[in-house]
Short mmCIF file of C-alpha atoms in Angstrom, two decimals:
data_model
loop_
_atom_site.label_atom_id
_atom_site.label_comp_id
_atom_site.label_asym_id
_atom_site.label_seq_id
_atom_site.Cartn_x
_atom_site.Cartn_y
_atom_site.Cartn_z
CA MET A 1 -4.61 -5.17 5.02
CA ARG A 2 -4.06 -1.47 4.20
CA LEU A 3 -5.18 -2.23 0.70
CA ASN A 4 -8.48 -3.61 1.88
CA ASN A 5 -9.01 -0.74 4.27
CA LEU A 6 -8.61 1.62 1.34
CA ARG A 7 -11.07 -0.38 -0.73
CA SER A 8 -13.65 -0.36 2.01
CA THR A 9 -13.09 3.37 2.51
CA SER A 10 -13.69 3.90 -1.21
CA VAL A 11 -16.92 1.98 -1.02
CA VAL A 12 -18.13 4.01 1.97
CA ILE A 13 -17.24 7.26 0.20
CA ALA A 14 -19.06 6.11 -2.93
CA LEU A 15 -22.16 5.21 -0.95
CA VAL A 16 -22.15 8.54 0.87
CA LEU A 17 -21.79 10.40 -2.40
CA LEU A 18 -24.53 8.32 -3.95
CA GLY A 19 -26.70 9.32 -1.05
CA MET A 20 -25.88 12.95 -1.74
CA VAL A 21 -26.82 12.46 -5.37
CA SER A 22 -30.11 10.72 -4.76
CA GLY A 23 -31.06 13.21 -2.06
CA GLY A 24 -30.24 16.24 -4.18
CA THR A 25 -33.68 17.49 -5.00
CA SER A 26 -35.20 16.87 -1.63
CA ALA A 27 -32.92 19.21 0.25
CA SER A 28 -33.50 22.81 1.13
CA ALA A 29 -36.06 24.57 -0.95
CA GLN A 30 -34.02 27.77 -0.92
CA GLN A 31 -30.47 26.69 -1.54
CA ARG A 32 -29.41 25.51 -4.98
CA TYR A 33 -26.44 23.26 -5.00
CA LEU A 34 -24.43 21.20 -7.45
CA THR A 35 -23.17 17.73 -6.65
CA SER A 36 -20.60 16.25 -9.02
CA LEU A 37 -19.11 12.79 -9.07
CA ASN A 38 -16.38 12.18 -11.60
CA TRP A 39 -13.95 9.60 -12.88
CA SER A 40 -10.52 11.19 -12.53
CA ILE A 41 -7.67 10.54 -14.96
CA GLY A 42 -4.29 11.75 -13.67
CA PHE A 43 -1.34 13.03 -15.68
CA PRO A 44 1.75 13.38 -13.45
CA THR A 45 4.15 16.31 -13.71
CA GLY A 46 7.40 17.32 -11.99
CA ASN A 47 8.55 15.11 -9.13
CA LEU A 48 5.57 12.84 -9.56
CA ASP A 49 6.38 12.38 -13.24
CA ASN A 50 9.91 11.36 -12.27
CA TYR A 51 8.62 8.83 -9.76
CA THR A 52 5.53 7.38 -11.47
CA PRO A 53 5.39 8.70 -15.04
CA SER A 54 2.43 6.64 -16.26
CA THR A 55 -0.98 8.17 -16.73
CA SER A 56 -3.35 7.09 -14.00
CA PHE A 57 -6.81 5.86 -14.84
CA SER A 58 -7.61 5.05 -11.22
CA GLY A 59 -9.29 7.81 -9.36
CA PHE A 60 -12.39 9.81 -8.72
CA SER A 61 -13.35 13.25 -7.58
CA ALA A 62 -16.44 14.66 -5.92
CA ASP A 63 -17.57 18.25 -5.59
CA LEU A 64 -20.34 19.80 -3.54
CA ARG A 65 -20.89 23.42 -4.55
CA PHE A 66 -23.43 26.05 -3.64
CA LEU A 67 -24.53 28.22 -6.52
CA GLN A 68 -25.32 31.87 -5.88
CA PRO A 69 -27.75 34.00 -7.91
CA ASP A 70 -24.81 35.89 -9.46
CA ARG A 71 -23.47 32.59 -10.92
CA THR A 72 -20.58 32.36 -8.49
CA PHE A 73 -20.24 29.29 -6.32
CA PHE A 74 -18.34 27.95 -3.34
CA GLY A 75 -18.08 24.54 -1.77
CA VAL A 76 -15.84 21.60 -1.05
CA SER A 77 -14.05 19.07 -3.20
CA GLY A 78 -12.47 15.72 -2.49
CA GLY A 79 -11.27 12.68 -4.30
CA TRP A 80 -8.52 10.20 -4.85
CA ASN A 81 -5.81 9.64 -7.43
CA TYR A 82 -3.64 6.55 -7.59
CA PHE A 83 -0.39 6.48 -9.55
CA SER A 84 1.65 3.34 -10.07
CA ASP A 85 4.64 2.16 -12.06
CA LEU A 86 6.87 -0.87 -12.30
CA LEU A 87 10.64 -0.66 -12.74
CA ARG A 88 12.45 -3.92 -13.35
CA ASN A 89 16.16 -4.33 -12.59
CA ALA A 90 16.47 -0.80 -11.29
CA THR A 91 19.31 0.45 -9.11
CA VAL A 92 18.74 3.41 -6.85
CA SER A 93 21.41 5.21 -4.87
CA VAL A 94 20.87 5.75 -1.20
CA GLU A 95 23.16 7.34 1.35
CA ASN A 96 26.41 5.34 1.30
CA GLY A 97 24.95 2.57 -0.77
CA ALA A 98 22.59 1.33 -3.41
CA ILE A 99 19.53 -0.87 -3.75
CA TYR A 100 18.81 -3.06 -6.75
CA GLY A 101 15.64 -4.89 -7.62
CA THR A 102 12.23 -4.69 -9.18
CA GLN A 103 10.43 -1.67 -7.84
CA VAL A 104 6.70 -1.23 -7.58
CA ARG A 105 6.19 2.48 -7.04
CA THR A 106 2.86 3.94 -6.02
CA VAL A 107 1.47 7.27 -4.93
CA ASN A 108 -1.95 7.65 -3.32
CA ALA A 109 -3.17 11.23 -3.20
CA ILE A 110 -6.32 12.36 -1.45
CA PRO A 111 -7.22 16.05 -1.83
CA LEU A 112 -9.56 17.75 0.63
CA LEU A 113 -10.21 21.21 -0.76
CA ALA A 114 -12.36 24.29 -0.38
CA SER A 115 -13.58 25.71 -3.68
CA ALA A 116 -14.67 29.03 -5.10
CA GLY A 117 -15.49 29.84 -8.70
CA MET A 118 -17.94 31.18 -11.20
CA PHE A 119 -19.85 30.26 -14.32
CA PHE A 120 -19.24 32.30 -17.45
CA ASP A 121 -22.71 31.93 -18.93
CA ASP A 122 -26.04 33.45 -17.97
CA GLY A 123 -27.68 30.09 -17.39
CA THR A 124 -30.00 30.23 -20.38
CA SER A 125 -28.14 27.82 -22.63
CA ASN A 126 -27.51 24.15 -22.00
CA MET A 127 -23.70 24.57 -21.85
CA HIS A 128 -22.11 26.09 -18.77
CA PRO A 129 -18.38 26.88 -18.79
CA TYR A 130 -16.83 27.63 -15.43
CA ALA A 131 -13.56 28.19 -13.60
CA ALA A 132 -12.65 27.66 -9.97
CA ILE A 133 -9.79 27.73 -7.54
CA ASN A 134 -9.44 25.03 -4.90
CA VAL A 135 -7.33 25.41 -1.78
CA GLY A 136 -6.74 22.93 1.01
CA ALA A 137 -4.90 19.82 2.11
CA TYR A 138 -3.53 16.81 0.29
CA SER A 139 -2.79 13.54 2.03
CA VAL A 140 -0.13 11.77 -0.01
CA ASN A 141 1.28 8.30 0.51
CA GLN A 142 4.44 7.58 -1.48
CA ARG A 143 5.44 3.94 -1.47
CA VAL A 144 8.10 1.74 -2.98
CA GLU A 145 8.24 -2.04 -2.82
CA ILE A 146 11.57 -3.71 -3.53
CA GLY A 147 11.78 -7.44 -3.07
CA LEU A 148 9.76 -8.19 0.02
CA VAL A 149 10.40 -4.79 1.56
CA GLN A 150 7.86 -2.01 1.50
CA ILE A 151 8.79 1.57 2.39
CA ASN A 152 6.08 4.16 2.96
CA ASN A 153 6.28 7.90 3.21
CA ASN A 154 3.12 9.68 4.37
CA ASN A 155 2.76 13.43 4.39
CA TRP A 156 0.09 16.10 4.54
CA HIS A 157 0.59 18.96 2.13
CA PHE A 158 -0.94 22.37 1.66
CA GLY A 159 -2.05 22.66 -1.92
CA VAL A 160 -3.89 24.60 -4.57
CA ALA A 161 -5.77 23.41 -7.63
CA PRO A 162 -7.05 25.80 -10.29
CA GLU A 163 -9.59 24.29 -12.65
CA VAL A 164 -11.72 24.99 -15.67
CA GLY A 165 -14.73 22.98 -16.68
CA LEU A 166 -17.83 22.63 -18.75
CA MET A 167 -21.25 21.32 -17.78
CA ILE A 168 -23.66 20.22 -20.47
CA ASP A 169 -27.28 19.78 -19.47
CA LEU A 170 -28.74 16.33 -20.02
CA GLU A 171 -32.06 17.27 -18.48
CA ARG A 172 -33.29 19.79 -15.95
CA THR A 173 -31.35 18.51 -12.95
CA THR A 174 -28.61 16.40 -14.50
CA ALA A 175 -25.56 17.52 -16.49
CA PHE A 176 -22.46 15.98 -17.96
CA ASN A 177 -19.37 17.46 -16.36
CA ALA A 178 -15.87 17.73 -17.83
CA GLN A 179 -13.22 19.36 -15.71
CA ALA A 180 -9.48 19.97 -16.07
CA ARG A 181 -7.67 20.63 -12.83
CA TYR A 182 -4.03 21.16 -12.00
CA ASN A 183 -3.23 19.80 -8.55
CA ARG A 184 -0.23 21.27 -6.80
CA ALA A 185 0.65 19.77 -3.40
CA LEU A 186 3.43 21.92 -1.98
CA SER A 187 6.51 20.47 -0.35
CA SER A 188 6.03 19.54 3.29
CA GLY A 189 8.78 17.13 4.15
CA THR A 190 11.23 14.63 2.78
CA ALA A 191 10.66 12.42 -0.22
CA LEU A 192 11.54 8.72 -0.26
CA ASN A 193 14.77 9.41 -2.11
CA GLY A 194 15.89 11.77 0.65
CA SER A 195 15.14 14.93 -1.28
CA SER A 196 13.87 17.85 0.79
CA ASP A 197 11.40 18.65 -1.99
CA ASN A 198 8.44 16.30 -1.74
CA SER A 199 6.04 18.44 -3.71
CA TYR A 200 3.70 16.75 -6.19
CA GLY A 201 1.88 18.00 -9.21
CA TRP A 202 -0.51 16.44 -11.65
CA TRP A 203 -3.21 17.34 -14.09
CA SER A 204 -6.49 15.60 -13.61
CA LEU A 205 -9.18 15.25 -16.23
CA ASN A 206 -12.41 14.66 -14.37
CA LEU A 207 -15.40 13.29 -16.27
CA GLY A 208 -18.75 12.64 -14.67
CA PHE A 209 -22.17 13.94 -13.84
CA THR A 210 -23.48 16.91 -11.94
CA PHE A 211 -26.81 16.93 -10.20
CA THR A 212 -28.56 20.09 -9.14
CA GLY A 213 -30.87 20.61 -6.25
CA TRP A 214 -32.78 23.45 -4.65
CA MET B 1 -38.24 10.34 -16.61
CA ASN B 2 -36.16 12.65 -14.45
CA ASN B 3 -35.96 10.08 -11.71
CA TYR B 4 -35.07 7.43 -14.25
CA LEU B 5 -32.21 9.51 -15.63
CA ARG B 6 -31.01 10.41 -12.17
CA THR B 7 -31.03 6.81 -11.05
CA LEU B 8 -29.36 5.62 -14.23
CA SER B 9 -26.63 8.25 -13.92
CA ALA B 10 -26.03 7.43 -10.30
CA ALA B 11 -25.77 3.75 -11.12
CA VAL B 12 -23.24 4.43 -13.84
CA ILE B 13 -21.19 6.63 -11.55
CA LEU B 14 -21.26 4.11 -8.75
CA THR B 15 -20.19 1.37 -11.15
CA VAL B 16 -17.28 3.43 -12.40
CA VAL B 17 -16.18 4.29 -8.90
CA ALA B 18 -16.49 0.71 -7.75
CA LEU B 19 -14.61 -0.71 -10.71
CA THR B 20 -11.95 1.90 -10.29
CA SER B 21 -11.53 1.10 -6.63
CA TRP B 22 -11.31 -2.61 -7.23
CA SER B 23 -9.09 -2.66 -10.28
CA CYS B 24 -6.60 -0.01 -9.38
CA TYR B 25 -4.00 -2.10 -7.62
CA TYR B 26 -2.00 -3.74 -10.37
CA ASP B 27 -0.06 -6.88 -9.55
CA TYR B 28 2.02 -6.57 -12.73
CA GLY B 29 2.29 -10.35 -12.98
CA LEU B 30 5.41 -10.48 -10.86
CA SER B 31 7.54 -13.62 -10.96
CA ILE B 32 9.79 -15.04 -8.26
CA SER B 33 12.84 -13.22 -9.57
CA ASP B 34 10.99 -9.90 -9.23
CA TYR B 35 11.29 -10.32 -5.49
CA ASP B 36 15.08 -10.46 -5.61
CA ALA B 37 16.87 -7.51 -4.10
CA VAL B 38 20.48 -6.45 -3.59
CA ILE B 39 21.37 -3.88 -0.97
CA THR B 40 24.92 -2.61 -0.57
CA SER B 41 26.29 -0.22 2.00
CA ARG B 42 29.74 1.13 2.75
CA ASP B 43 31.41 2.68 5.78
CA SER B 44 31.37 6.42 5.15
CA SER B 45 34.43 6.93 7.36
CA VAL B 46 36.67 5.01 4.97
CA THR B 47 38.53 7.41 2.73
CA ASN B 48 41.09 5.13 1.16
CA TRP B 49 38.91 3.03 -1.10
CA GLY B 50 41.05 1.74 -3.89
CA THR B 51 44.08 1.02 -1.73
CA PHE B 52 42.82 -2.44 -0.81
CA LYS B 53 44.23 -4.93 -3.27
CA THR B 54 44.42 -8.31 -1.58
CA TYR B 55 41.84 -10.37 0.26
CA VAL B 56 41.41 -13.54 2.19
CA MET B 57 38.19 -15.52 2.22
CA PRO B 58 37.17 -18.60 4.21
CA ASP B 59 36.21 -21.69 2.23
CA SER B 60 32.83 -22.14 3.84
CA VAL B 61 29.56 -20.28 4.17
CA VAL B 62 28.28 -19.50 7.64
CA HIS B 63 24.67 -20.48 8.29
CA TYR B 64 23.04 -17.99 10.60
CA VAL B 65 20.86 -20.06 12.90
CA ALA B 66 19.44 -18.87 16.18
CA PRO B 67 20.85 -20.55 19.29
CA GLY B 68 18.97 -23.78 20.00
CA GLU B 69 17.50 -24.03 16.52
CA ARG B 70 18.38 -26.69 13.99
CA ASP B 71 20.34 -25.73 10.92
CA ASP B 72 18.14 -26.89 8.05
CA ILE B 73 19.56 -24.49 5.49
CA SER B 74 20.70 -26.34 2.43
CA ARG B 75 24.41 -26.54 1.62
CA ALA B 76 23.55 -27.07 -2.04
CA TYR B 77 24.46 -23.51 -3.00
CA ASP B 78 27.53 -22.96 -0.82
CA ALA B 79 29.97 -23.73 -3.63
CA THR B 80 28.07 -21.46 -6.02
CA ILE B 81 28.20 -18.63 -3.49
CA LEU B 82 31.89 -19.03 -2.71
CA ASN B 83 32.94 -19.35 -6.35
CA SER B 84 30.81 -16.42 -7.42
CA ILE B 85 32.18 -14.08 -4.75
CA ALA B 86 35.75 -15.07 -5.46
CA SER B 87 35.41 -14.70 -9.20
CA ASN B 88 33.87 -11.25 -8.85
CA MET B 89 36.61 -10.15 -6.43
CA ASN B 90 39.24 -11.41 -8.83
CA ALA B 91 37.52 -9.78 -11.79
CA MET B 92 37.60 -6.43 -10.01
CA GLY B 93 41.34 -6.73 -9.61
CA TYR B 94 41.82 -8.15 -6.14
CA LYS B 95 44.36 -10.83 -5.49
CA ARG B 96 43.33 -13.66 -3.21
CA ILE B 97 45.74 -14.63 -0.45
CA TYR B 98 45.67 -18.24 0.71
CA ASP B 99 48.63 -18.32 3.10
CA THR B 100 48.26 -15.44 5.50
CA THR B 101 51.44 -16.39 7.34
CA GLN B 102 53.36 -15.30 4.28
CA THR B 103 51.33 -12.33 3.10
CA LYS B 104 49.04 -10.13 5.11
CA PRO B 105 45.85 -9.41 3.12
CA ASP B 106 44.22 -5.99 3.05
CA VAL B 107 40.66 -7.18 3.62
CA ILE B 108 38.72 -10.19 4.82
CA VAL B 109 35.62 -11.22 2.90
CA THR B 110 33.12 -13.34 4.77
CA GLN B 111 29.72 -14.67 3.79
CA GLY B 112 26.75 -16.14 5.56
CA ILE B 113 23.20 -17.05 4.71
CA THR B 114 19.95 -17.19 6.52
CA SER B 115 16.65 -18.66 5.52
CA LYS B 116 13.17 -18.19 6.83
CA ASP B 117 9.77 -19.60 5.98
CA TYR B 118 6.76 -17.33 5.82
CA THR B 119 3.09 -18.05 5.50
CA ALA B 120 0.91 -15.51 3.77
CA TYR B 121 -2.86 -15.48 3.83
CA TYR B 122 -5.08 -14.16 1.13
CA GLY B 123 -8.72 -13.47 1.56
CA GLY B 124 -12.00 -12.56 -0.01
CA TRP B 125 -15.02 -10.49 0.63
CA GLY B 126 -17.86 -12.20 2.30
CA GLY B 127 -21.49 -11.61 1.53
CA TYR B 128 -22.43 -11.18 5.13
CA TRP B 129 -22.56 -7.53 5.89
CA GLY B 130 -24.40 -7.49 9.16
CA TRP B 131 -25.15 -11.16 9.41
CA TYR B 132 -22.83 -14.04 9.92
CA GLY B 133 -24.34 -16.94 7.99
CA TRP B 134 -23.24 -19.88 10.04
CA GLY B 135 -22.69 -18.38 13.43
CA GLY B 136 -24.86 -15.36 13.91
CA TRP B 137 -23.44 -12.45 15.79
CA TYR B 138 -20.06 -12.62 17.34
CA GLY B 139 -20.49 -13.08 21.04
CA TRP B 140 -18.79 -9.95 22.26
CA GLY B 141 -20.56 -7.59 19.94
CA GLY B 142 -19.89 -5.81 16.74
CA TYR B 143 -19.73 -6.97 13.21
CA TYR B 144 -17.23 -9.48 12.10
CA PRO B 145 -15.08 -7.82 9.45
CA PRO B 146 -16.36 -8.71 5.96
CA TYR B 147 -12.95 -10.02 5.05
CA TYR B 148 -11.74 -13.49 5.79
CA PRO B 149 -8.83 -15.69 4.76
CA VAL B 150 -9.73 -18.23 2.12
CA GLY B 151 -6.28 -19.67 1.54
CA SER B 152 -2.62 -19.43 2.29
CA TYR B 153 0.74 -20.08 0.74
CA THR B 154 4.20 -20.56 2.16
CA TYR B 155 7.37 -19.12 0.79
CA THR B 156 10.98 -19.24 1.82
CA GLN B 157 13.16 -16.19 1.73
CA GLY B 158 16.88 -16.66 1.61
CA THR B 159 19.32 -13.88 2.44
CA LEU B 160 23.04 -13.87 1.76
CA ILE B 161 25.24 -11.40 3.60
CA VAL B 162 28.68 -10.65 2.21
CA ALA B 163 30.92 -8.55 4.45
CA MET B 164 34.29 -6.97 3.77
CA SER B 165 36.43 -5.94 6.72
CA ARG B 166 39.82 -4.33 7.01
CA VAL B 167 42.65 -6.45 8.35
CA GLU B 168 44.66 -3.41 9.40
CA GLY B 169 43.68 -2.40 12.89
CA THR B 170 42.27 -5.76 13.84
CA LYS B 171 44.17 -6.86 16.92
CA GLY B 172 42.93 -10.27 17.91
CA VAL B 173 40.57 -13.09 17.07
CA ASP B 174 38.12 -12.16 19.82
CA GLU B 175 37.86 -8.52 18.88
CA ARG B 176 34.73 -7.47 17.08
CA ILE B 177 35.63 -5.87 13.81
CA GLN B 178 33.53 -3.48 11.84
CA SER B 179 32.79 -4.20 8.23
CA ILE B 180 33.61 -1.51 5.71
CA TRP B 181 31.29 -2.93 3.03
CA LEU B 182 28.17 -5.02 3.30
CA ALA B 183 26.07 -6.62 0.62
CA GLY B 184 22.70 -8.17 1.31
CA VAL B 185 21.26 -10.42 -1.36
CA ALA B 186 17.68 -11.47 -0.72
CA GLY B 187 15.20 -13.47 -2.71
CA LEU B 188 12.58 -16.14 -2.70
CA VAL B 189 13.82 -19.70 -2.88
CA SER B 190 12.55 -21.41 -5.99
CA GLU B 191 11.81 -25.11 -6.31
CA THR B 192 14.06 -25.19 -9.35
CA ALA B 193 17.66 -25.63 -8.22
CA SER B 194 19.23 -24.39 -11.46
CA SER B 195 17.14 -21.25 -11.28
CA ASN B 196 18.32 -20.59 -7.74
CA ALA B 197 21.97 -21.03 -8.70
CA THR B 198 21.67 -18.69 -11.68
CA ARG B 199 19.93 -16.04 -9.62
CA ILE B 200 22.55 -16.30 -6.88
CA GLN B 201 25.32 -15.72 -9.41
CA THR B 202 23.51 -12.83 -11.06
CA LEU B 203 22.70 -11.11 -7.79
CA ILE B 204 26.20 -11.49 -6.35
CA ARG B 205 27.58 -9.96 -9.51
CA GLN B 206 25.09 -7.12 -9.15
CA ALA B 207 26.36 -6.42 -5.62
CA PHE B 208 29.81 -5.71 -7.04
CA VAL B 209 28.51 -3.85 -10.09
CA GLN B 210 26.68 -1.35 -7.93
CA SER B 211 29.79 -0.84 -5.74
CA PRO B 212 32.36 0.56 -8.19
CA TYR B 213 34.35 2.21 -5.38
CA LEU B 214 35.64 -1.25 -4.45
CA ILE B 215 37.81 -1.43 -7.56
CA PRO B 216 41.48 -1.27 -6.54
CA GLU B 217 43.51 1.58 -7.90
CA THR B 218 46.13 0.57 -10.41
CA LEU B 219 49.63 2.01 -10.36
#
């Protein structure tokens, strides 16, 4: 049932974002803003790489950013990354014991971030490199299924995510967006294996479109 | 043209997001044996692991059945369970004691199984956001969730518990004794009897493999 709740949540988010996209040009006549919706590919590092080492192709990110005349911008960013791996015939040690079985390991990470950054061009060309820093909260669900048992570990983390990106104009109000971001969710509790370090880190390559509005 | 591009881009994005959301949960093609699990646990207060060298074991498997319920757990695998536990204990270096009036064993090994049937429902998405095709609105208001069961399946989970308890310190037959080692072997019951027997043997062996502290010390 959790699975279906997540699916329906994804659909609602997608519809809301689509609404943002389609309503981009009809908003305020004074404020220029950038709305990006991207497919997010995740590359785990550190603790996350130890737990679910496979590259994740399941995810998306969305940015809403307000562009200032001096080419700086601020806004909000959100998204979702899903990491999963299968370990057959694995034995894990637990306190005073061990557990053996096929493990399905997953991590669901939802960042909710505030962003600030700047473009490095003067806006006259059709290519717009930029850099930004994102700061905020990550909701992370770490889960392992062994046999018919499912163990969940949910935590909120404070996190930072520096990023660099490039927008390439497709036409006046639409651009292709490529973005590399390093997500760092700082430790905030206990990991499933009992470790006091439950920090997570992953690179995300976000590919999508940016729509501008005034 | 601008509107066309914008719409086309939005459609592509929505498609990607939707496909991503729907396809992200891999099932990995798991088979019945992928649901097998072995959990072992030991008493942390025991400091003399390795000093236990002899054991006694009953020649039957206890069926854990709730009071008043009928015992419909099959006895087909009892011999497999008993032989497998004994052979693993012997392989680790323990000596089995049959006549406890002559020799007092160090530990007692007992085993019991339980079985339970489960019914799982799987569902689908209905095409009735906002309207319920054959019944209209639900009487007490609100939308009926767009998710409904379209089928079900039943599975049986069997669990074997192997317990090791110290003889020393046990004073009488009515006294509750605390186990110093527990192994739980759980899995789905297959329709193929030979498959079940093989899995039982493999999983019991695994319980001992992942508990190397049980090996008696040699002089």
